[in-house]
Coordinates of C-alpha atoms in Angstrom, one line a residue:
Chain A
M88 CA -26.2 10.3 -4.4
A89 CA -23.4 7.9 -3.8
G90 CA -24.4 4.4 -3.0
K91 CA -23.2 2.6 0.1
P92 CA -19.7 1.2 0.1
K93 CA -19.7 -2.5 -0.8
L94 CA -17.2 -4.7 1.1
H95 CA -16.0 -7.9 -0.6
Y96 CA -14.5 -10.4 1.8
Y97 CA -15.4 -13.6 3.6
D98 CA -17.8 -13.6 6.6
G99 CA -15.2 -13.1 9.2
R100 CA -12.8 -10.6 10.7
G101 CA -9.5 -11.1 8.9
R102 CA -8.1 -8.0 7.2
M103 CA -11.5 -6.4 6.6
E104 CA -12.5 -5.9 10.3
S105 CA -10.5 -2.7 10.8
I106 CA -12.3 -1.3 7.8
R107 CA -15.7 -2.3 9.2
W108 CA -14.8 -0.6 12.5
L109 CA -13.7 2.6 10.8
L110 CA -16.7 2.9 8.5
A111 CA -19.0 2.2 11.4
A112 CA -17.3 4.7 13.7
A113 CA -17.5 7.3 10.9
G114 CA -21.3 6.6 10.7
V115 CA -21.1 5.2 7.2
E116 CA -23.6 2.5 6.3
F117 CA -22.1 -0.3 4.2
E118 CA -23.1 -3.5 2.4
E119 CA -21.2 -6.7 2.5
I120 CA -20.8 -9.4 -0.2
F121 CA -19.4 -12.5 1.3
L122 CA -17.0 -14.9 -0.4
Q123 CA -18.2 -18.4 0.4
S124 CA -16.3 -20.6 -2.0
P125 CA -13.2 -20.6 -4.1
E126 CA -15.4 -20.0 -7.1
D127 CA -16.7 -16.7 -5.6
L128 CA -13.0 -15.5 -5.4
D129 CA -12.4 -16.8 -9.0
K130 CA -15.3 -14.8 -10.3
L131 CA -14.1 -11.5 -8.7
R132 CA -10.6 -12.2 -10.1
N133 CA -12.0 -13.0 -13.6
D134 CA -14.2 -9.9 -13.6
G135 CA -11.0 -7.8 -13.2
S136 CA -12.4 -6.4 -9.9
L137 CA -9.3 -7.1 -7.9
M138 CA -6.2 -5.1 -8.9
F139 CA -3.7 -7.6 -7.4
Q140 CA -6.1 -10.6 -7.3
Q141 CA -6.7 -10.2 -3.6
V142 CA -9.3 -9.1 -1.1
P143 CA -10.2 -7.0 0.9
M144 CA -11.8 -5.0 -1.9
V145 CA -14.2 -2.1 -1.2
E146 CA -16.3 -0.5 -3.9
I147 CA -16.5 3.1 -2.8
D148 CA -17.1 6.5 -4.6
G149 CA -16.7 4.9 -8.1
M150 CA -13.5 3.1 -7.2
K151 CA -12.7 -0.6 -6.5
L152 CA -10.1 -0.1 -3.7
V153 CA -7.8 -2.9 -2.7
Q154 CA -5.0 -3.1 -0.1
T155 CA -6.2 -2.7 3.5
R156 CA -4.0 0.3 4.2
A157 CA -5.1 2.2 1.0
I158 CA -8.7 1.6 2.0
L159 CA -8.3 2.7 5.6
N160 CA -6.3 5.8 4.5
Y161 CA -9.1 6.8 2.1
I162 CA -11.9 6.4 4.6
A163 CA -10.0 8.2 7.3
S164 CA -9.1 11.1 5.0
K165 CA -12.6 11.4 3.7
H166 CA -14.1 11.4 7.1
N167 CA -11.7 13.8 8.8
L168 CA -10.1 11.1 11.0
Y169 CA -6.5 11.6 9.8
G170 CA -5.4 14.6 11.7
K171 CA -5.3 18.3 10.7
D172 CA -1.8 18.5 9.1
I173 CA 1.1 16.5 7.8
K174 CA 2.7 16.2 11.3
E175 CA -0.4 14.9 13.0
R176 CA -0.8 12.6 10.1
A177 CA 2.7 11.3 10.6
L178 CA 2.0 10.6 14.3
I179 CA -1.3 8.8 13.4
D180 CA 0.6 6.8 10.7
M181 CA 3.2 5.7 13.2
Y182 CA 0.6 4.6 15.7
V183 CA -1.6 2.7 13.2
E184 CA 1.4 1.1 11.6
G185 CA 2.4 -0.3 15.0
M186 CA -1.1 -1.5 15.4
A187 CA -1.1 -3.2 12.0
D188 CA 2.0 -5.2 13.1
W189 CA 0.3 -6.1 16.3
N190 CA -3.0 -6.9 14.5
E191 CA -1.1 -9.1 12.1
M192 CA -0.3 -11.5 15.0
F193 CA -4.0 -11.8 15.7
I194 CA -5.0 -12.3 12.1
M195 CA -2.3 -15.0 11.6
L196 CA -2.9 -16.8 14.9
F197 CA -5.1 -19.6 13.6
V198 CA -3.3 -19.7 10.2
H199 CA -0.2 -21.1 11.9
P200 CA -0.1 -24.9 12.1
R201 CA -1.8 -26.2 15.2
E202 CA 1.4 -27.2 17.0
E203 CA 2.8 -23.7 16.7
Q204 CA -0.3 -21.9 18.0
D205 CA 0.4 -22.0 21.7
A206 CA 3.8 -20.4 21.1
Q207 CA 2.3 -17.8 18.8
L208 CA -0.3 -16.9 21.4
A209 CA 2.4 -16.5 24.0
L210 CA 4.4 -14.3 21.7
L211 CA 1.3 -12.2 21.0
K212 CA 0.7 -11.7 24.7
Q213 CA 4.3 -10.9 25.4
K214 CA 4.5 -8.3 22.6
T215 CA 1.2 -6.9 23.8
T216 CA 2.3 -6.3 27.4
D217 CA 5.9 -5.4 26.6
R218 CA 5.7 -3.4 23.5
Y219 CA 2.3 -2.2 22.3
L220 CA 0.2 -1.4 25.4
P221 CA 3.0 0.5 27.1
A222 CA 3.8 2.5 24.0
F223 CA 0.2 3.7 23.7
E224 CA -0.3 4.2 27.4
K225 CA 2.8 6.4 27.3
V226 CA 1.4 8.5 24.5
L227 CA -1.7 9.2 26.4
K228 CA 0.2 9.9 29.6
S229 CA 2.6 12.3 27.8
H230 CA -0.1 14.8 26.8
G231 CA -2.9 13.9 29.2
Q232 CA -5.5 14.4 26.5
D233 CA -8.6 12.3 25.7
Y234 CA -7.4 11.2 22.3
L235 CA -4.1 9.9 20.9
V236 CA -3.4 12.8 18.5
G237 CA -4.3 16.4 18.3
N238 CA -6.9 16.4 21.1
R239 CA -9.6 15.0 18.9
L240 CA -10.9 11.7 17.6
S241 CA -8.8 10.0 14.8
R242 CA -8.6 6.6 13.3
A243 CA -5.7 5.9 15.7
D244 CA -8.2 5.9 18.6
I245 CA -10.7 3.7 16.8
Q246 CA -8.2 1.2 15.6
L247 CA -6.6 1.0 19.0
V248 CA -9.9 0.4 20.8
E249 CA -10.7 -2.3 18.2
L250 CA -7.4 -4.1 19.2
I251 CA -8.1 -3.7 22.9
Y252 CA -11.4 -5.4 22.5
N253 CA -9.8 -8.2 20.4
L254 CA -7.2 -8.6 23.1
E255 CA -9.6 -8.8 25.9
E256 CA -11.4 -11.6 24.2
F257 CA -8.2 -13.7 24.7
D258 CA -7.2 -12.5 28.1
P259 CA -9.0 -9.6 29.9
S260 CA -6.2 -9.3 32.4
L261 CA -3.7 -8.0 29.9
T262 CA -5.0 -4.4 30.1
A263 CA -5.1 -4.4 33.9
N264 CA -2.2 -2.1 34.4
F265 CA -3.1 0.4 31.7
P266 CA -5.6 2.8 33.2
L267 CA -5.4 5.5 30.4
L268 CA -6.0 2.9 27.7
K269 CA -9.0 1.5 29.7
A270 CA -10.4 5.1 29.9
L271 CA -9.9 5.5 26.1
K272 CA -11.7 2.3 25.5
T273 CA -14.6 3.5 27.6
R274 CA -14.7 6.9 25.9
I275 CA -14.6 5.5 22.4
S276 CA -17.1 2.8 23.2
N277 CA -19.6 5.5 24.3
L278 CA -19.5 7.3 21.0
P279 CA -23.0 6.7 19.5
T280 CA -21.7 5.2 16.3
V281 CA -19.3 2.9 18.1
K282 CA -21.9 2.0 20.7
K283 CA -24.2 0.9 17.9
F284 CA -21.5 -1.2 16.3
L285 CA -20.7 -2.9 19.6
Q286 CA -24.3 -4.1 20.0
P287 CA -25.5 -7.6 18.9
G288 CA -26.8 -7.6 15.4
S289 CA -24.3 -5.1 14.0
Q290 CA -21.9 -5.9 11.2
R291 CA -19.0 -6.5 13.7
K292 CA -17.8 -10.1 13.2
P293 CA -17.3 -12.6 16.0
P294 CA -13.8 -13.8 17.0
E295 CA -12.2 -16.4 14.7
D296 CA -11.2 -19.8 15.8
M297 CA -9.6 -22.9 14.4
K298 CA -12.9 -24.2 12.8
S299 CA -13.8 -20.9 11.2
M300 CA -10.2 -20.4 9.9
E301 CA -10.2 -23.9 8.3
K302 CA -13.4 -23.0 6.4
T303 CA -11.9 -19.6 5.4
L304 CA -8.6 -21.1 4.2
K305 CA -10.6 -23.4 1.8
I306 CA -12.0 -20.3 0.1
F307 CA -8.4 -19.2 -0.7
R308 CA -7.4 -22.7 -1.6
M309 CA -4.8 -22.8 1.2
Chain B
M148 CA 17.8 26.2 9.3
A149 CA 16.5 22.7 8.9
E150 CA 18.9 20.0 9.9
K151 CA 19.4 17.0 7.6
P152 CA 17.2 14.0 8.3
K153 CA 19.2 11.4 10.3
L154 CA 18.7 7.7 9.5
H155 CA 19.2 4.9 12.1
Y156 CA 19.6 1.5 10.6
P157 CA 22.3 -1.1 9.8
N158 CA 24.6 -0.5 6.9
G159 CA 22.5 -2.2 4.2
R160 CA 19.2 -2.1 2.4
G161 CA 16.6 -3.8 4.4
R162 CA 13.5 -1.7 5.3
M163 CA 15.4 1.6 5.1
E164 CA 16.3 1.4 1.5
S165 CA 12.9 2.7 0.3
V166 CA 13.4 5.7 2.6
R167 CA 16.9 6.4 1.1
W168 CA 15.3 6.1 -2.4
V169 CA 12.5 8.6 -1.7
L170 CA 14.8 11.1 0.1
A171 CA 17.3 10.9 -2.8
A172 CA 14.5 11.3 -5.4
A173 CA 13.2 14.3 -3.6
G174 CA 16.7 15.8 -3.6
V175 CA 16.9 15.8 0.2
E176 CA 20.4 15.3 1.6
F177 CA 20.4 13.0 4.7
D178 CA 22.8 12.0 7.4
A179 CA 23.5 8.3 7.7
R180 CA 26.9 8.4 9.3
E181 CA 26.3 6.1 12.2
F182 CA 25.1 2.7 11.2
L183 CA 23.8 0.2 13.7
E184 CA 26.5 -2.6 14.0
T185 CA 26.0 -4.0 17.5
K186 CA 23.2 -5.0 19.8
E187 CA 24.5 -2.4 22.3
Q188 CA 23.8 0.4 19.8
L189 CA 20.2 -0.8 19.4
Q190 CA 19.7 -1.1 23.1
K191 CA 21.0 2.4 23.6
L192 CA 18.4 3.7 21.2
Q193 CA 15.7 1.6 22.9
E194 CA 16.7 2.6 26.5
G195 CA 16.9 6.2 25.5
N196 CA 13.2 6.0 24.4
H197 CA 14.0 7.0 20.9
L198 CA 12.1 4.1 19.3
L199 CA 8.4 4.1 19.8
F200 CA 8.1 0.4 19.3
Q201 CA 11.7 -0.5 20.0
Q202 CA 12.3 -1.0 16.3
V203 CA 14.2 0.5 13.4
P204 CA 14.0 2.1 10.8
M205 CA 13.9 5.3 12.6
V206 CA 14.4 8.7 11.0
E207 CA 14.9 11.9 12.9
I208 CA 13.3 14.6 10.8
D209 CA 11.7 18.0 11.5
G210 CA 11.8 17.5 15.2
M211 CA 10.2 14.0 15.1
K212 CA 11.6 10.6 15.7
L213 CA 9.6 8.7 13.0
V214 CA 9.4 5.0 13.0
Q215 CA 7.5 2.5 10.8
T216 CA 8.6 2.5 7.2
R217 CA 5.3 3.5 5.7
S218 CA 4.9 6.5 8.1
I219 CA 8.4 7.7 7.1
L220 CA 7.7 7.2 3.4
H221 CA 4.3 9.0 3.6
Y222 CA 5.7 12.0 5.5
I223 CA 8.5 12.5 3.0
A224 CA 6.2 12.0 0.1
A225 CA 3.6 14.4 1.4
K226 CA 6.2 17.0 2.3
H227 CA 7.9 16.9 -1.2
N228 CA 4.9 16.7 -3.5
L229 CA 5.2 13.0 -4.3
F230 CA 1.8 12.0 -3.1
G231 CA -0.5 13.3 -5.8
K232 CA -2.6 16.5 -6.1
D233 CA -5.8 15.3 -4.3
L234 CA -7.3 12.4 -2.3
K235 CA -8.2 10.3 -5.3
E236 CA -4.6 10.5 -6.7
R237 CA -3.2 9.8 -3.3
T238 CA -5.4 6.7 -3.0
L239 CA -4.2 5.4 -6.4
I240 CA -0.6 6.0 -5.3
D241 CA -1.4 4.2 -2.0
M242 CA -2.8 1.1 -3.8
Y243 CA 0.1 0.9 -6.2
V244 CA 2.7 1.4 -3.4
E245 CA 1.0 -1.2 -1.2
G246 CA 1.0 -3.8 -3.9
T247 CA 4.6 -3.1 -4.8
L248 CA 5.7 -3.3 -1.1
D249 CA 4.2 -6.8 -0.9
L250 CA 6.5 -7.8 -3.7
L251 CA 9.5 -5.9 -2.2
E252 CA 8.9 -7.7 1.1
M253 CA 9.9 -10.9 -0.6
I254 CA 13.2 -9.3 -1.7
I255 CA 13.8 -7.9 1.8
M256 CA 13.3 -11.3 3.5
H257 CA 15.2 -13.3 0.9
P258 CA 18.7 -13.1 2.4
F259 CA 17.4 -14.4 5.7
L260 CA 15.9 -17.6 4.2
K261 CA 17.7 -20.9 4.6
P262 CA 20.1 -21.4 1.7
D263 CA 18.0 -24.3 0.4
D264 CA 14.9 -22.1 0.2
Q265 CA 16.6 -19.1 -1.4
Q266 CA 16.7 -20.3 -5.0
K267 CA 13.1 -21.5 -4.8
E268 CA 12.1 -18.1 -3.5
V269 CA 13.8 -16.3 -6.5
V270 CA 11.5 -18.4 -8.7
G271 CA 8.5 -17.4 -6.5
M272 CA 9.4 -13.7 -6.7
A273 CA 9.7 -13.8 -10.5
Q274 CA 6.4 -15.5 -10.8
K275 CA 4.6 -13.1 -8.5
A276 CA 6.2 -10.1 -10.3
I277 CA 5.3 -11.4 -13.8
I278 CA 1.9 -12.8 -13.1
R279 CA 0.5 -10.5 -10.5
Y280 CA 2.2 -7.1 -10.3
F281 CA 3.9 -6.2 -13.5
P282 CA 0.8 -6.7 -15.7
V283 CA -1.0 -4.2 -13.6
F284 CA 1.5 -1.5 -14.0
E285 CA 2.1 -2.3 -17.7
K286 CA -1.6 -1.9 -18.3
I287 CA -1.7 1.5 -16.4
L288 CA 1.2 2.9 -18.4
R289 CA -0.2 1.6 -21.7
G290 CA -3.6 3.0 -20.8
H291 CA -2.7 6.6 -20.2
G292 CA 0.5 6.7 -22.2
Q293 CA 2.1 9.0 -19.6
T294 CA 5.6 8.9 -18.2
F295 CA 4.5 8.5 -14.6
L296 CA 2.0 6.1 -12.9
V297 CA -0.3 8.7 -11.5
G298 CA -1.2 12.3 -12.3
N299 CA 1.5 12.9 -14.9
Q300 CA 4.1 13.7 -12.2
L301 CA 6.6 11.7 -10.2
S302 CA 5.2 10.1 -7.1
L303 CA 6.0 7.7 -4.4
A304 CA 4.5 4.9 -6.6
D305 CA 7.1 5.5 -9.3
I306 CA 10.0 5.5 -6.8
I307 CA 9.0 2.3 -5.0
L308 CA 8.2 0.5 -8.3
L309 CA 11.6 1.5 -9.8
Q310 CA 13.4 0.4 -6.6
T311 CA 11.6 -3.0 -6.8
I312 CA 12.2 -3.5 -10.6
L313 CA 15.9 -2.8 -10.2
A314 CA 16.3 -5.1 -7.2
L315 CA 14.5 -7.9 -9.1
E316 CA 16.7 -7.3 -12.2
E317 CA 19.7 -8.0 -10.0
K318 CA 18.4 -11.5 -9.4
I319 CA 16.5 -12.1 -12.7
P320 CA 18.1 -9.9 -15.4
N321 CA 15.4 -10.4 -18.0
I322 CA 12.4 -10.1 -15.8
L323 CA 10.9 -7.2 -17.8
A324 CA 11.2 -9.2 -21.1
S325 CA 7.5 -9.2 -21.7
F326 CA 6.8 -5.7 -20.5
P327 CA 7.8 -3.1 -23.1
F328 CA 6.1 -0.2 -21.3
L329 CA 7.8 -1.0 -18.0
Q330 CA 11.1 -1.3 -19.8
E331 CA 10.7 2.2 -21.2
Y332 CA 9.4 3.4 -17.9
T333 CA 12.4 2.1 -16.1
V334 CA 14.8 4.0 -18.4
K335 CA 12.8 7.2 -18.1
I336 CA 12.4 7.2 -14.3
S337 CA 16.1 6.2 -13.9
N338 CA 17.1 9.3 -15.9
I339 CA 15.4 11.8 -13.6
P340 CA 18.4 13.9 -12.4
T341 CA 18.0 13.2 -8.7
I342 CA 17.4 9.5 -9.3
K343 CA 20.2 9.3 -11.8
R344 CA 22.6 10.6 -9.2
F345 CA 21.4 8.1 -6.7
L346 CA 22.0 5.3 -9.2
E347 CA 25.6 6.4 -9.7
P348 CA 28.6 4.9 -7.7
G349 CA 29.3 6.8 -4.5
S350 CA 25.7 7.6 -3.7
K351 CA 23.9 6.6 -0.5
K352 CA 22.2 3.6 -2.3
K353 CA 23.2 0.4 -0.7
P354 CA 24.6 -2.7 -2.5
P355 CA 22.7 -6.0 -2.6
P356 CA 22.7 -7.7 0.8
D357 CA 25.7 -10.0 1.4
D358 CA 26.9 -12.3 4.2
I359 CA 28.3 -9.4 6.2
Y360 CA 25.0 -7.6 6.1
V361 CA 23.1 -10.8 7.1
R362 CA 25.5 -11.4 10.0
T363 CA 25.2 -7.8 11.2
V364 CA 21.4 -8.0 11.2
Y365 CA 21.5 -11.2 13.3
N366 CA 24.0 -9.6 15.7
V367 CA 22.0 -6.4 16.2
F368 CA 18.5 -7.9 16.3
M369 CA 18.6 -11.5 17.6
P370 CA 18.0 -11.7 21.4

């Protein structure tokens, strides 16, 4: 029987959080091995465990997968969360790629120098309300279905709801004028696996801040 | 009868070049007659709701208006048997492509750096290629001794890697000096008929970015 996937990353959201969400939503139990020092990262590199010397890395099904997208694509395919055919897959890809661009702004927020952070946060909010939320609200409006693609749950729904939660941590008012997205958020949050993940004590990580990011950057010698 | 895919982008490499490579390698003719040259043309696409996130690249293909480079690449690869024979091969291809795209990103951004930073960045690219990325692919090729990276057939991974190697060689001609397997690989993949044609003058392959291209990009995309 296959062992649980093992996630190698620091104890924080970063680029691994989408993977945690997707595994959790798919009902897959996983273990985590946290990098706590530059030496921990060195060891993984010297072991030859990291194809491009980078994390995230997920040990799964006999593979040591790296590159966030490759990992997400694998999990989604394996657990039937990637659409039923090539065209549905293309739609899902478009949506999650937009989300990746959007998420990049969250991930990098506290990596920017302190004096730039206000401007970056303003840019994030502007892109959120002008570009991303309207695009996804429009998708839901166009077909009136409960899920973004193919009238069934896919990674696109899970990843979008993850971002909505992150967003609302900054500013709950941003989603005020997007009723269909709010309904999607409720719907996805009520899925038993997601509900469990949203409860305290789960492997979901808390929001990052300046202090946690300073600690994290030390691990990567940045 | 299926129409030719239609590409929407400025007349230069940028993020669309990988798409041109993959279409060409797959032997798919495409329509790229109208290049974006002005802000007004971009606004027209945006206001007409043709761009899901108000951005290009956009490719009209099989009744869809696909945006986001990776979605476009994946769709073409899946459609034309360039994505492996099963999930495990697909996943290997994904990993290799994603690593290579990180390197290619440095090349894409290079023309838009301040002139003072550009030379330093060429050194940075060379280092990343030689220390982080090329050794991985050299080892893979040496390990299985096959012509292609994955599954003994041409895949998206080979196309994107060749694109990246050739783009780097334009800036750093001897960049493959320490990588004999990659040298041989470059020759072999370049000689595949569809790719060979793409590498010949008169094809849809775009020249290296120049000042005109950089100016066009600023005109079209800067607010």
